[in-house]
mmCIF file of C-alpha atoms in Angstrom:
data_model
loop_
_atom_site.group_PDB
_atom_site.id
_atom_site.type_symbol
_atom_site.label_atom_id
_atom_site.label_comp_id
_atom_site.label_asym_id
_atom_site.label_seq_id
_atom_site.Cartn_x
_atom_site.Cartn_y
_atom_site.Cartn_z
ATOM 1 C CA UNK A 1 14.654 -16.983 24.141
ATOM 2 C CA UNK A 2 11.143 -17.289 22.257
ATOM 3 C CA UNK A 3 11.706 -17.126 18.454
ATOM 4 C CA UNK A 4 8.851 -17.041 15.357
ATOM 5 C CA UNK A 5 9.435 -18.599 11.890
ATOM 6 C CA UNK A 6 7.335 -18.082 9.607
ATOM 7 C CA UNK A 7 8.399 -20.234 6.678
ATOM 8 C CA UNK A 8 6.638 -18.682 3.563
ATOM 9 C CA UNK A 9 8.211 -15.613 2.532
ATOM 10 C CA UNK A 10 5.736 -15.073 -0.142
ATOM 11 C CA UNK A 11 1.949 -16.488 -0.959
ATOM 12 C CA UNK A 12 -0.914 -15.617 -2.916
ATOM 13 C CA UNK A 13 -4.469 -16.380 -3.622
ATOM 14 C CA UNK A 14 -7.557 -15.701 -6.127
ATOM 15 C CA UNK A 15 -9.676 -13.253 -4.844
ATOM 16 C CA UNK A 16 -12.747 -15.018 -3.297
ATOM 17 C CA UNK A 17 -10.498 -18.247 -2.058
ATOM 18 C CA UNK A 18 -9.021 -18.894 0.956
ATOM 19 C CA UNK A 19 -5.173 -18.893 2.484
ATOM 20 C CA UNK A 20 -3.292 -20.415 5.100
ATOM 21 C CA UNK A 21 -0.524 -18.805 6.352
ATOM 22 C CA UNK A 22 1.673 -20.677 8.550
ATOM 23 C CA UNK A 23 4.065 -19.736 11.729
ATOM 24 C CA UNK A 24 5.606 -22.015 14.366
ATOM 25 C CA UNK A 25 7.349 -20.815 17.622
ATOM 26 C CA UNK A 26 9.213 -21.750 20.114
ATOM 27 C CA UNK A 27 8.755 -21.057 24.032
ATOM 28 C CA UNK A 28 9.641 -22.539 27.206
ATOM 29 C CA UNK A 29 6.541 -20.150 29.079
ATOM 30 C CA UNK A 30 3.344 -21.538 29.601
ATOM 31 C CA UNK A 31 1.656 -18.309 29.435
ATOM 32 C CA UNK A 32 1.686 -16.329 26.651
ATOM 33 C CA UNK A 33 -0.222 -14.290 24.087
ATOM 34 C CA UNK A 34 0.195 -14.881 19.735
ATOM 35 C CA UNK A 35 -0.825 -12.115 17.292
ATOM 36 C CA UNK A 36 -1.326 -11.981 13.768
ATOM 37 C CA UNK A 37 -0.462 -8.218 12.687
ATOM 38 C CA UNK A 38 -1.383 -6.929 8.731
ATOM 39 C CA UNK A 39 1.101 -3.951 7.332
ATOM 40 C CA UNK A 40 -0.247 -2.955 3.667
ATOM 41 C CA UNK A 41 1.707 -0.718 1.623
ATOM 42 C CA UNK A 42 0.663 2.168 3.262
ATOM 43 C CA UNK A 43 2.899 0.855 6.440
ATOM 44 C CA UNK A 44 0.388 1.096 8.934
ATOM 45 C CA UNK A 45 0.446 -2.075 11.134
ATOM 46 C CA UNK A 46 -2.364 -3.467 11.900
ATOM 47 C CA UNK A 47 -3.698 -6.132 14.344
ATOM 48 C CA UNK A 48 -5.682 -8.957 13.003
ATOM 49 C CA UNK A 49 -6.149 -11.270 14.900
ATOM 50 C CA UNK A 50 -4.854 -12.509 18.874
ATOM 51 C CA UNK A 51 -4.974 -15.647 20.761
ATOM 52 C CA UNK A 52 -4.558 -16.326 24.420
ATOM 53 C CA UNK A 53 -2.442 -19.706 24.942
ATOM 54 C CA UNK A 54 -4.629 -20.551 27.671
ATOM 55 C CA UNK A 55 -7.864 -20.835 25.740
ATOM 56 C CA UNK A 56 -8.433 -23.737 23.428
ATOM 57 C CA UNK A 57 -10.519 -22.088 21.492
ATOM 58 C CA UNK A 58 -9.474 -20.731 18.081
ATOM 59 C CA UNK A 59 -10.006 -17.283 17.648
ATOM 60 C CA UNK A 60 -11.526 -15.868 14.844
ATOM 61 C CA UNK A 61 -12.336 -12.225 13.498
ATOM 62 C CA UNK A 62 -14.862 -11.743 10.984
ATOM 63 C CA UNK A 63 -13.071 -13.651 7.903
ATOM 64 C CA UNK A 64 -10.241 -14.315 9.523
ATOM 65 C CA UNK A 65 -9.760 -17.576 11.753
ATOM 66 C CA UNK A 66 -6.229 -19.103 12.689
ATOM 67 C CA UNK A 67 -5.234 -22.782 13.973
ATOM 68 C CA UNK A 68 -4.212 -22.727 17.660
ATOM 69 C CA UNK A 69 -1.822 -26.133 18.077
ATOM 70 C CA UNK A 70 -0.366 -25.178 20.768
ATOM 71 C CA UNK A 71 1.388 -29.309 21.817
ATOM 72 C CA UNK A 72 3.112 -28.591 18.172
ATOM 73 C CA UNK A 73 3.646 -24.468 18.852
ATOM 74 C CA UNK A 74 1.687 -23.713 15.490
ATOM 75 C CA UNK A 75 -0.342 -20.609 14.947
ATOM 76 C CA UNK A 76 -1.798 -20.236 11.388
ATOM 77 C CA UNK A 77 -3.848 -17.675 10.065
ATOM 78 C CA UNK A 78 -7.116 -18.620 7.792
ATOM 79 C CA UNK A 79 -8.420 -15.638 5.578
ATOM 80 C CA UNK A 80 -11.607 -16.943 4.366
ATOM 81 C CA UNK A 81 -12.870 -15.280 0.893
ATOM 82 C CA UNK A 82 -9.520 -13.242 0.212
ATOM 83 C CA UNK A 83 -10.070 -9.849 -0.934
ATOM 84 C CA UNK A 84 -7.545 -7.260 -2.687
ATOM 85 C CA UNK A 85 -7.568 -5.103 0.392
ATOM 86 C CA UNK A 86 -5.941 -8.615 2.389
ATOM 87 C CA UNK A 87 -2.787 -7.896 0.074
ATOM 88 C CA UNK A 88 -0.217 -7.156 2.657
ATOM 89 C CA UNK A 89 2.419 -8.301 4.902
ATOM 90 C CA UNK A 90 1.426 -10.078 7.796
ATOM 91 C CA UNK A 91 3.595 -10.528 10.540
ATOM 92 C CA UNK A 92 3.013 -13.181 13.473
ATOM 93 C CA UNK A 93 4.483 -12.246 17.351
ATOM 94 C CA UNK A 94 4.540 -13.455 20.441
ATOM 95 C CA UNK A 95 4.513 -11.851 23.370
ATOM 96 C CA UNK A 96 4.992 -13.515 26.947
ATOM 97 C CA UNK A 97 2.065 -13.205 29.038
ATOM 98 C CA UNK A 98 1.258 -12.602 32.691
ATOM 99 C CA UNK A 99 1.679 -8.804 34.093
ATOM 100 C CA UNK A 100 3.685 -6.534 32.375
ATOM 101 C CA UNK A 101 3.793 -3.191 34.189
ATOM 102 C CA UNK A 102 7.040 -2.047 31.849
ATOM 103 C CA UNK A 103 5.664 -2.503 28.476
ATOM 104 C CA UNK A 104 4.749 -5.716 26.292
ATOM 105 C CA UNK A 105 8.073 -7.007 23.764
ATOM 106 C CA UNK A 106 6.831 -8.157 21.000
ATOM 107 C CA UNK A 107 8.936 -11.158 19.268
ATOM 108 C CA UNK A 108 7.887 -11.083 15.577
ATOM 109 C CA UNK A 109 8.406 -13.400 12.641
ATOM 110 C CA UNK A 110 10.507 -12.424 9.220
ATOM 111 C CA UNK A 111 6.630 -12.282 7.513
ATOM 112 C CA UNK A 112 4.549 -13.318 4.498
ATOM 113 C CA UNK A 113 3.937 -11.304 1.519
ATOM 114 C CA UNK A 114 0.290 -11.790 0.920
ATOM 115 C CA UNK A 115 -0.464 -11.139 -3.005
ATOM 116 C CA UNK A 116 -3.963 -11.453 -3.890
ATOM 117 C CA UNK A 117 -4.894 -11.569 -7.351
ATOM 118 C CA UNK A 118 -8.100 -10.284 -8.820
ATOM 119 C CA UNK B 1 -9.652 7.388 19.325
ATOM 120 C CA UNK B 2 -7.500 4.426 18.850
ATOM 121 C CA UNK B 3 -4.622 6.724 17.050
ATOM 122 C CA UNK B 4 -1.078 6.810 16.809
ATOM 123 C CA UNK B 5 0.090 10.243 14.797
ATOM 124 C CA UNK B 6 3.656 10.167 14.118
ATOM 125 C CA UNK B 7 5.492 13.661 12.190
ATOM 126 C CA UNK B 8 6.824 13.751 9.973
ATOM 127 C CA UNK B 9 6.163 11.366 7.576
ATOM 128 C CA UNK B 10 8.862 11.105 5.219
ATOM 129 C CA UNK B 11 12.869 13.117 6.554
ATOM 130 C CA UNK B 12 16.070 13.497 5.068
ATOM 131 C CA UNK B 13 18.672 14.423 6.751
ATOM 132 C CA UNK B 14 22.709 14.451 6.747
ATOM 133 C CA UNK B 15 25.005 12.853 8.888
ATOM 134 C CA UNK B 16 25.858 15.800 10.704
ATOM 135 C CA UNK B 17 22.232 16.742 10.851
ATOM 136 C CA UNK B 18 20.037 16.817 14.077
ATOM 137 C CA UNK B 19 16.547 16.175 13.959
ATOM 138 C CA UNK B 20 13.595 14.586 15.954
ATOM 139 C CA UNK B 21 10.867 12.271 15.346
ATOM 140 C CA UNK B 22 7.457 12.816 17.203
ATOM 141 C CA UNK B 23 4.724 10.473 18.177
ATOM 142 C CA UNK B 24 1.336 11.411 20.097
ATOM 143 C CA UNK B 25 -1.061 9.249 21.423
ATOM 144 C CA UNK B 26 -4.336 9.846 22.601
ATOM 145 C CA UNK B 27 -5.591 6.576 24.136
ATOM 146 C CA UNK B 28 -4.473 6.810 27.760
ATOM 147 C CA UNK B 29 -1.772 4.328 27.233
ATOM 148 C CA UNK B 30 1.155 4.460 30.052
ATOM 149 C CA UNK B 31 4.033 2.778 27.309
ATOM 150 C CA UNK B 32 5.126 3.470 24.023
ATOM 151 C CA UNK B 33 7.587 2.463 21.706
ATOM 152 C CA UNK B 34 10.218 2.945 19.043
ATOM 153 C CA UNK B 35 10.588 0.783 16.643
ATOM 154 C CA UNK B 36 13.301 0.782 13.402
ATOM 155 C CA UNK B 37 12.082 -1.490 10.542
ATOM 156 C CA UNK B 38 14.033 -2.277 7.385
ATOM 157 C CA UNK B 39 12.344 -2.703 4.005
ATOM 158 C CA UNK B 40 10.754 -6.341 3.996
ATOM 159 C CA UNK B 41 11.890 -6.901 7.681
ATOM 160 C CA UNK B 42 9.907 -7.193 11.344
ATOM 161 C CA UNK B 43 9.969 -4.251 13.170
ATOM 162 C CA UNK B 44 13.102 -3.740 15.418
ATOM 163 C CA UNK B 45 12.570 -3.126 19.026
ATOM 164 C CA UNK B 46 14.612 -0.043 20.196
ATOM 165 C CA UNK B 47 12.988 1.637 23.495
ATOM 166 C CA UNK B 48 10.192 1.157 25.695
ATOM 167 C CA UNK B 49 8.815 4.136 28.157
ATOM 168 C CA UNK B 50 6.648 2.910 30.650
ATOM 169 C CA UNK B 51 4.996 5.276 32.751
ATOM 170 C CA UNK B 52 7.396 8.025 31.246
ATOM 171 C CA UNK B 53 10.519 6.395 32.214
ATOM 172 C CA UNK B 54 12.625 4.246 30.234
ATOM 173 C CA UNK B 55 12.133 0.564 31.036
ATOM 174 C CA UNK B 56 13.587 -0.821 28.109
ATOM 175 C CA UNK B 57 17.027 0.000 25.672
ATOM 176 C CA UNK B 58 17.889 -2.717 23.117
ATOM 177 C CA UNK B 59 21.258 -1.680 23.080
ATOM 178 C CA UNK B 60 20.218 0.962 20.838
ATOM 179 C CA UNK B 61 23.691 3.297 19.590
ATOM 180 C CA UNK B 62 23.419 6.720 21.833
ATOM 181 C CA UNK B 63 23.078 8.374 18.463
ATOM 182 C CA UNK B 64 19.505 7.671 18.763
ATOM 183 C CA UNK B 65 17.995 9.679 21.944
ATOM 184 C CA UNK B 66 14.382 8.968 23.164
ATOM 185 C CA UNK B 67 12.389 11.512 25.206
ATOM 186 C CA UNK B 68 9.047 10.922 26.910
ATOM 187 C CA UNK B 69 8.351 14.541 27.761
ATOM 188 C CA UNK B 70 4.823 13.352 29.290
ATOM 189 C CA UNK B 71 2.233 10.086 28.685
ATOM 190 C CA UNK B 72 0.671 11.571 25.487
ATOM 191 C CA UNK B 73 4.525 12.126 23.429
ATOM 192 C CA UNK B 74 7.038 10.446 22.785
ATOM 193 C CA UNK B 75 10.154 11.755 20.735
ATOM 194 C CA UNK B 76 13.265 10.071 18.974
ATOM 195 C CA UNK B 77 16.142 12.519 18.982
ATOM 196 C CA UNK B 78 18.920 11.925 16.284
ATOM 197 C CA UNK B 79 22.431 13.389 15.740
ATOM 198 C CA UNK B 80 25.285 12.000 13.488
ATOM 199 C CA UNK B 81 23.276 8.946 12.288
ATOM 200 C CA UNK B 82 24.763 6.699 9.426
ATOM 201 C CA UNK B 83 23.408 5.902 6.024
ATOM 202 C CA UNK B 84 22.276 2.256 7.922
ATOM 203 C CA UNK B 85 20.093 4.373 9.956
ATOM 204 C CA UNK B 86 17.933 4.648 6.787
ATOM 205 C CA UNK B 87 14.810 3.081 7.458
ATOM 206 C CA UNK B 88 10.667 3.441 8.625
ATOM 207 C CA UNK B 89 10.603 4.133 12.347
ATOM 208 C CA UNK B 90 7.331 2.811 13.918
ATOM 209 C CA UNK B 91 6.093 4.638 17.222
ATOM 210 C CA UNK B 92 3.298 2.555 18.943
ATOM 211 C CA UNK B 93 1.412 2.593 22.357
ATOM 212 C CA UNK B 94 0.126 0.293 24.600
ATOM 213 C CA UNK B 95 -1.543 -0.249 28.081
ATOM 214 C CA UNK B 96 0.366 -1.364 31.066
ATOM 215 C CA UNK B 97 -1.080 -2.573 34.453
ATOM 216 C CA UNK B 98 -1.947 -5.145 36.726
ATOM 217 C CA UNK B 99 -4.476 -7.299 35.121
ATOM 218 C CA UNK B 100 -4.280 -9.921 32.284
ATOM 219 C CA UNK B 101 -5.624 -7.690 29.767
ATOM 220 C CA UNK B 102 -3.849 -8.386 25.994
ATOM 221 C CA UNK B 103 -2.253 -5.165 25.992
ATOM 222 C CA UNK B 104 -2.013 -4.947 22.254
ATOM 223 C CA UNK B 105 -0.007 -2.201 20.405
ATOM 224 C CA UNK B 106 -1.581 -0.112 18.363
ATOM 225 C CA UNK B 107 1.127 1.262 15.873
ATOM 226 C CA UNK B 108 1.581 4.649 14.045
ATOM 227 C CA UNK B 109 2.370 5.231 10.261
ATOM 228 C CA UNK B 110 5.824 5.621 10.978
ATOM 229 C CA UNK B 111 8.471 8.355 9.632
ATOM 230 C CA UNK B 112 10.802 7.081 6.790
ATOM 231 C CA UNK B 113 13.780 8.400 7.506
ATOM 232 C CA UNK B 114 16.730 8.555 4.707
ATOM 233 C CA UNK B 115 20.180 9.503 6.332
ATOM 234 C CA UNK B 116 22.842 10.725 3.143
#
């Protein structure tokens, strides 16, 4: 079974720096797809940010970026310049790839607290 | 439009209450999903409808009932629920089909349910 840790129940950051937050996973699949999702208070989930295991390339949205190690199963999320609207829990999944004609499960991690102080 | 609408918003009901929880969906997506979340918690997998049938039940207690009258709605039926039962339930939509494509889930607001 594919599980995600994400080990920091709770960061923060200045307004105007940047944050790392950090998740690991665990798979036996080759193929598979890793999201960061946002929920702010208002509880609406939100994707972020997605990367295909397949490409070495790091994605990256805008001001956020995440590290892609995928020999150590690590998937961090950069946000570059923080801003008090990035003050939110972020969740990281996983979901197996390859064709999925009943629906996508989505394994998530416990999440982050982001607190970003002005 | 890339919108999930869930009603209501915020329902209280009693144990011997029963009540449903609606979610639309506009996007053209063939699966949707319930989800339970607990404050400070990921979201709980409970159902999956693909394609209007059920494709996936995470051993989910029968005193939650999901409906998935056609590909637009998708409703949570409840009767006799617990005070546990309290919590935000997250509807959310997705594509299905044949290609790689990420199929990402967009998610709705949710309904915070309190059960007394």
């Amino acid at each position: 079974a594919q599980t995600v840790t994400q080990s920091q129940p709770e960061m923060s950051v200045q307004e105007a720096e940047t944050v790392t937050l950090s998740c690991t996973y665990d798979t036996s699949e080759s193929d598979y797809y890793l999201f960061w999702y946002k929920q702010p208070p208002s509880r609406q989930m939100i994707l972020v940010i997605r990367q295909e295991a397949y490409k070495q390339q790091n994605a990256t949205e805008n001001r956020f970026s995440v590290n892609f190690q995928k020999a150590a199963k690590s998937f961090s999320l950069k946000i570059s310049d923080s801003q008090l609207g990035d003050a939110a829990m972020y969740f990281c999944a996983y979901r197996r790839g390859g064709v999925r004609t009943s629906g996508s499960r989505l394994t998530f991690g416990e999440g982050t607290q982001l607190t970003v102080n002005p | 439009d890339t919108e999930v609408t869930q009603t209501p918003k915020h329902l209280v009901m009693g144990m011997t209450n029963k009540k449903s929880l609606k979610c639309e969906q506009h996007m053209g997506h063939r699966a949707m999903y319930w989800y339970k979340q607990k404050a400070k918690k990921p979201p709980e997998l409970m159902f999956v409808y693909s394609y209007e049938k059920l494709s996936i039940n995470e051993s989910v207690p029968s005193r939650f009932s999901p409906e998935c009258p056609n590909s637009s709605l998708l409703n949570l039926h409840l009767h006799a629920l617990q005070p546990e039962d309290s919590a935000l339930y997250l509807c959310a939509s997705s594509q299905v089909g044949r290609t790689r494509e990420f199929y990402e889930q967009y998610f709705g607001p949710g309904t915070r349910l309190t059960v007394t």
